[in-house]
Coordinates of C-alpha atoms in Angstrom, one line a residue:
X7 CA -121.5 -78.4 -48.3
X8 CA -123.9 -81.3 -48.8
X9 CA -123.5 -84.8 -47.1
X10 CA -124.5 -87.8 -49.2
X11 CA -123.4 -90.9 -47.4
X12 CA -121.6 -91.9 -44.1
X13 CA -120.3 -95.4 -43.5
X14 CA -119.1 -96.2 -40.0
X15 CA -117.2 -99.4 -39.0
X16 CA -116.2 -100.2 -35.4
X17 CA -116.5 -96.6 -34.4
X18 CA -117.9 -95.3 -31.1
X19 CA -120.8 -97.4 -30.0
X20 CA -121.2 -99.1 -33.4
X21 CA -119.4 -102.5 -33.2
X22 CA -120.2 -103.4 -36.8
X23 CA -120.8 -101.4 -39.9
X24 CA -123.6 -98.7 -40.2
X25 CA -124.6 -96.6 -43.1
X26 CA -126.4 -93.2 -43.0
X27 CA -127.9 -92.2 -46.3
X28 CA -128.1 -88.3 -46.0
X29 CA -129.6 -88.0 -49.5
X30 CA -132.6 -90.1 -48.5
X31 CA -132.9 -88.4 -45.1
X32 CA -132.9 -84.8 -46.6
X33 CA -135.1 -85.6 -49.6
X34 CA -138.0 -84.0 -47.7
X35 CA -136.0 -81.1 -46.4
X36 CA -134.8 -81.0 -42.8
X37 CA -134.4 -84.1 -40.8
X38 CA -134.0 -84.8 -37.1
X39 CA -131.3 -87.0 -35.6
X40 CA -132.8 -88.4 -32.3
X41 CA -132.7 -91.3 -30.0
X42 CA -132.2 -92.3 -26.4
X43 CA -129.0 -91.5 -24.4
X44 CA -126.1 -93.7 -25.7
X45 CA -127.8 -94.6 -29.0
X46 CA -124.8 -92.9 -30.9
X47 CA -126.3 -89.6 -32.0
X48 CA -123.2 -87.7 -31.0
X49 CA -121.0 -90.5 -32.5
X50 CA -122.6 -89.9 -35.9
X51 CA -121.6 -86.2 -35.7
X52 CA -118.2 -87.2 -34.5
X53 CA -117.8 -89.5 -37.5
X54 CA -118.6 -86.6 -39.8
X55 CA -116.1 -84.3 -38.1
X56 CA -113.4 -87.1 -38.0
X57 CA -113.9 -87.9 -41.7
X58 CA -113.4 -84.2 -42.6
X59 CA -110.6 -83.2 -40.2
X60 CA -109.2 -86.4 -38.7
X61 CA -110.2 -85.5 -35.2
X62 CA -113.5 -85.2 -33.2
X63 CA -115.0 -82.1 -31.7
X64 CA -115.3 -80.9 -28.1
X65 CA -113.6 -82.6 -25.1
X66 CA -113.3 -85.8 -27.1
X67 CA -110.3 -84.4 -29.0
X68 CA -107.7 -85.7 -26.5
X69 CA -106.7 -89.3 -26.5
X70 CA -108.0 -90.1 -30.0
X71 CA -107.2 -93.3 -31.9
X72 CA -107.9 -96.1 -29.5
X73 CA -110.7 -94.3 -27.8
X74 CA -112.6 -94.0 -31.2
X75 CA -112.6 -97.7 -31.7
X76 CA -115.8 -99.4 -30.5
X77 CA -115.4 -101.7 -27.5
X78 CA -118.0 -104.0 -29.2
X79 CA -116.0 -104.5 -32.4
X80 CA -114.3 -107.8 -33.3
X81 CA -110.6 -107.9 -32.8
X82 CA -109.8 -108.1 -36.5
X83 CA -112.2 -105.4 -37.6
X84 CA -110.5 -102.1 -38.5
X85 CA -112.2 -98.9 -37.3
X86 CA -113.0 -96.9 -40.3
X87 CA -115.2 -93.8 -41.3
X88 CA -116.0 -93.0 -44.9
X89 CA -117.9 -89.8 -45.9
X90 CA -119.2 -88.9 -49.3
X91 CA -120.0 -85.3 -49.8
X92 CA -120.3 -82.4 -52.2
X93 CA -118.4 -79.3 -51.4
X94 CA -117.6 -76.2 -53.7
X95 CA -119.2 -78.1 -56.6
X96 CA -116.8 -81.1 -56.1
X97 CA -118.0 -84.6 -55.1
X98 CA -115.4 -86.1 -52.8
X99 CA -115.0 -89.2 -50.7
X100 CA -113.0 -89.1 -47.4
X101 CA -111.9 -92.3 -45.7
X102 CA -110.2 -92.3 -42.3
X103 CA -108.8 -95.1 -40.2
X104 CA -107.5 -94.2 -36.8
X105 CA -104.4 -96.0 -35.3
X106 CA -105.3 -99.5 -34.0
X107 CA -103.5 -101.9 -31.8
X108 CA -104.1 -105.5 -32.9
X109 CA -102.6 -108.9 -32.1
X110 CA -99.6 -110.0 -34.2
X111 CA -100.5 -112.4 -36.9
X112 CA -97.4 -114.4 -36.0
X113 CA -96.2 -115.0 -32.5
X114 CA -97.4 -113.3 -29.4
X115 CA -97.9 -109.6 -28.4
X116 CA -99.6 -106.9 -30.4
X117 CA -98.7 -104.4 -33.1
X118 CA -99.8 -100.9 -33.9
X119 CA -101.4 -100.1 -37.3
X120 CA -100.8 -96.4 -38.2
X121 CA -103.7 -94.1 -39.0
X122 CA -104.6 -94.0 -42.7
X123 CA -106.5 -91.4 -44.8
X124 CA -107.7 -91.4 -48.4
X125 CA -109.2 -88.6 -50.4
X126 CA -111.0 -89.4 -53.7
X127 CA -113.0 -87.3 -56.2
X128 CA -115.7 -88.5 -58.5
X129 CA -115.0 -87.8 -62.2
X130 CA -118.4 -87.4 -63.8
X131 CA -117.0 -87.6 -67.4
X132 CA -115.3 -90.9 -66.7
X133 CA -117.9 -92.1 -64.3
X134 CA -115.3 -93.3 -61.8
X135 CA -113.4 -92.2 -58.6
X136 CA -109.9 -91.0 -58.8
X137 CA -107.4 -90.9 -56.0
X138 CA -106.2 -87.4 -54.9
X139 CA -104.1 -87.9 -51.8
X140 CA -103.2 -90.3 -49.0
X141 CA -101.4 -87.6 -46.9
X142 CA -103.1 -86.5 -43.7
X143 CA -101.6 -83.0 -44.1
X144 CA -102.5 -82.6 -47.7
X145 CA -106.1 -83.8 -47.1
X146 CA -106.4 -81.5 -44.1
X147 CA -105.3 -78.4 -46.0
X148 CA -107.6 -79.3 -49.0
X149 CA -110.7 -79.7 -46.7
X150 CA -109.9 -76.6 -44.8
X151 CA -109.5 -74.6 -48.0
X152 CA -112.7 -76.0 -49.6
X153 CA -114.8 -75.5 -46.4
X154 CA -113.2 -72.2 -45.5
X155 CA -113.1 -73.3 -41.8
X156 CA -110.7 -75.0 -39.6
X157 CA -111.8 -77.8 -37.4
X158 CA -112.3 -75.5 -34.4
X159 CA -114.4 -73.2 -36.5
X160 CA -116.4 -76.1 -38.0
X161 CA -117.2 -77.3 -34.5
X162 CA -118.1 -73.8 -33.3
X163 CA -120.3 -72.9 -36.2
X164 CA -121.7 -76.3 -37.5
X165 CA -121.5 -78.7 -34.5
X166 CA -122.3 -77.7 -31.0
X167 CA -120.8 -80.4 -28.9
X168 CA -123.4 -82.1 -26.6
X169 CA -121.3 -81.8 -23.5
X170 CA -120.7 -78.2 -24.1
X171 CA -124.4 -77.5 -24.5
X172 CA -125.3 -79.3 -21.3
X173 CA -122.6 -77.2 -19.5
X174 CA -124.1 -74.1 -21.1
X175 CA -127.6 -75.0 -19.8
X176 CA -126.4 -75.4 -16.2
X177 CA -124.2 -72.3 -16.2
X178 CA -125.0 -68.8 -14.9
X179 CA -125.3 -65.8 -17.2
X180 CA -121.7 -64.8 -17.0
X181 CA -120.5 -68.4 -17.6
X182 CA -122.8 -68.8 -20.5
X183 CA -121.5 -65.5 -22.1
X184 CA -118.0 -66.8 -21.9
X185 CA -118.9 -70.1 -23.2
X186 CA -120.8 -68.6 -26.1
X187 CA -117.8 -66.4 -26.8
X188 CA -115.5 -69.4 -27.0
X189 CA -117.9 -71.5 -29.1
X190 CA -118.9 -68.9 -31.6
X191 CA -115.8 -66.7 -31.5
X192 CA -117.5 -63.5 -30.5
X193 CA -114.3 -61.7 -29.9
X194 CA -114.8 -59.4 -32.8
X195 CA -118.2 -58.5 -31.5
X196 CA -116.7 -57.8 -28.1
X197 CA -114.2 -55.5 -29.9
X198 CA -117.0 -53.7 -31.7
X199 CA -118.8 -53.4 -28.4
X200 CA -115.7 -52.0 -26.7
X201 CA -115.2 -49.5 -29.6
X202 CA -118.8 -48.4 -29.4
X203 CA -118.4 -48.0 -25.6
X204 CA -115.3 -45.9 -26.1
X205 CA -117.2 -43.7 -28.7
X206 CA -120.1 -43.4 -26.2
X207 CA -117.8 -42.2 -23.4
X208 CA -116.0 -39.7 -25.7
X209 CA -119.4 -38.5 -26.9
X210 CA -120.7 -38.2 -23.4
X211 CA -117.6 -36.1 -22.5
X212 CA -118.3 -33.8 -25.5
X213 CA -121.9 -33.5 -24.4
X214 CA -120.8 -32.6 -20.9
X215 CA -118.4 -29.9 -22.2
X216 CA -121.1 -28.5 -24.5
X217 CA -123.6 -28.5 -21.6
X218 CA -121.0 -26.6 -19.4
X219 CA -120.6 -24.0 -22.1
X220 CA -124.4 -23.9 -22.5
X221 CA -124.9 -23.3 -18.8
X222 CA -122.2 -20.5 -18.8
X223 CA -124.1 -18.7 -21.5
X224 CA -127.4 -19.3 -19.7
X225 CA -126.0 -17.7 -16.5
X226 CA -124.9 -14.7 -18.4
X227 CA -128.4 -14.5 -20.0
X228 CA -129.9 -14.8 -16.5
X229 CA -127.8 -11.9 -15.2
X230 CA -129.1 -9.8 -18.1
X231 CA -132.7 -11.0 -17.8
X232 CA -132.9 -10.9 -14.0
X233 CA -136.0 -12.5 -12.5
X234 CA -137.4 -13.1 -16.0
X235 CA -135.2 -16.3 -16.4
X236 CA -135.1 -19.2 -14.1
X237 CA -132.4 -21.8 -14.9
X238 CA -133.1 -25.6 -14.5
X239 CA -131.5 -27.4 -11.6
X240 CA -129.6 -29.8 -13.8
X241 CA -125.8 -30.7 -14.0
X242 CA -123.9 -30.9 -17.3
X243 CA -124.5 -34.3 -19.0
X244 CA -127.9 -34.9 -17.4
X245 CA -130.7 -35.6 -19.9
X246 CA -132.9 -32.7 -20.9
X247 CA -130.5 -29.9 -19.9
X248 CA -130.4 -28.4 -23.4
X249 CA -134.2 -28.5 -23.8
X250 CA -134.7 -27.0 -20.3
X251 CA -132.2 -24.1 -21.0
X252 CA -133.8 -23.5 -24.4
X253 CA -137.3 -23.3 -22.7
X254 CA -136.0 -21.0 -20.0
X255 CA -134.4 -18.8 -22.7
X256 CA -137.7 -18.8 -24.7
X257 CA -139.6 -17.6 -21.7
X258 CA -137.0 -15.0 -21.0
X259 CA -137.1 -13.9 -24.6
X260 CA -141.0 -13.7 -24.5
X261 CA -140.8 -11.7 -21.3
X262 CA -138.2 -9.3 -22.7
X263 CA -140.3 -8.8 -25.8
X264 CA -143.2 -7.8 -23.6
X265 CA -141.1 -5.5 -21.6
X266 CA -139.7 -4.0 -24.8
X267 CA -143.3 -3.5 -26.2
X268 CA -144.2 -1.7 -22.9
X269 CA -141.1 0.4 -23.0
X270 CA -141.7 1.3 -26.6
X271 CA -145.2 2.3 -25.8
X272 CA -144.0 4.4 -22.9
X273 CA -141.4 6.0 -25.1
X274 CA -144.0 6.9 -27.6
X275 CA -146.2 8.5 -25.0
X276 CA -143.2 10.4 -23.6
X277 CA -142.2 11.6 -27.0
X278 CA -145.8 12.7 -27.7
X279 CA -145.9 14.6 -24.4
X280 CA -142.5 16.1 -25.1
X281 CA -143.9 17.3 -28.5
X282 CA -146.8 19.0 -26.8
X283 CA -144.6 20.5 -24.2
X284 CA -142.3 21.8 -26.9
X285 CA -145.2 23.4 -28.7
X286 CA -146.4 25.0 -25.5
X287 CA -142.9 26.2 -24.7
X288 CA -142.6 27.7 -28.2
X289 CA -145.9 29.5 -27.7
X290 CA -144.8 30.9 -24.3
X291 CA -141.5 32.0 -25.7
X292 CA -143.2 33.8 -28.6
X293 CA -145.6 35.5 -26.2
X294 CA -142.6 36.5 -24.0
X295 CA -140.8 37.8 -27.0
X296 CA -143.8 39.9 -28.1
X297 CA -144.3 41.2 -24.6
X298 CA -140.7 42.2 -24.4
X299 CA -141.0 44.1 -27.7
X300 CA -144.1 45.7 -26.4
X301 CA -142.5 46.9 -23.2
X302 CA -139.4 48.1 -25.1
X303 CA -141.6 50.1 -27.6
X304 CA -143.6 51.7 -24.7
X305 CA -140.3 52.7 -23.0
X306 CA -139.1 54.3 -26.2
X307 CA -142.4 56.1 -26.6
X308 CA -142.2 57.5 -23.1
X309 CA -138.7 58.6 -23.7
X310 CA -139.6 60.3 -26.9
X311 CA -142.5 62.1 -25.2
X312 CA -140.1 63.3 -22.5
X313 CA -137.8 64.7 -25.2
X314 CA -140.5 66.5 -27.2
X315 CA -140.6 69.6 -25.1
X316 CA -136.9 70.0 -25.2
X317 CA -137.0 69.6 -28.9
X318 CA -139.7 72.2 -29.4
X319 CA -137.8 74.8 -27.2
X320 CA -134.7 74.1 -29.2
X321 CA -136.6 74.9 -32.4
X322 CA -138.1 78.1 -30.9

């Protein structure tokens, strides 16, 4: 959306007619709307919002119509706001007149002029403006569709009401958070934050369950490792538990490997000693076998010598 021109008559503090040429102001890029308190800065923004949506932002929404009219305007001057802008590639002109109570032209008393609205579009091919609508509802629907925002959203995103900003500056942190949530519709971000918090709590529960299972395995490892493994003094869910258990397990594994190496060395020495003993035993057994055969042979020889005399006598 690009604003081109704003004409204000008997609106807010402006008793007469004033024109703001936005094309000239924005020719150098950004421009600043400034001035002393009461100069009408907010009223210019109110006029833009009123031209677009037929109402003003912030707390000034209630009691519109008569309150929009300048107290400095002449009795016969009609309050009017005209805004020329380009939106979605279309050059439009919006004219709004709030309801106005004026003296009757005949007789005494006063009469109420109803609110009026006009919407026109510039036809570049014809070089002229053409009327589109004079219905408040149709114009409101057309502008909402073109801008893609309702008046509330436009005020929250584009215009930050001055009174709300002052209230924001004076508020504490909690109140500022609520106010920003209302101004900028942060409900969806709160939902995302809530969903992330739920996921965080679910993840923390899973971590605690995993830590409990890890500690149970670690206690079984400690029973097997004995004094070689010292468990960390941490509860499930505390930071660093897994790393501490892994470090303790690494120390226990290293100690177990050293003990295994010593045991294997002792086993090799025992096996070597057993082999030597087996060989010595085999030698002893062989010697005993030979000695037994020698004894048996001597006994047989003695027995044969004893029988020789009898044999000879038998032969004779």
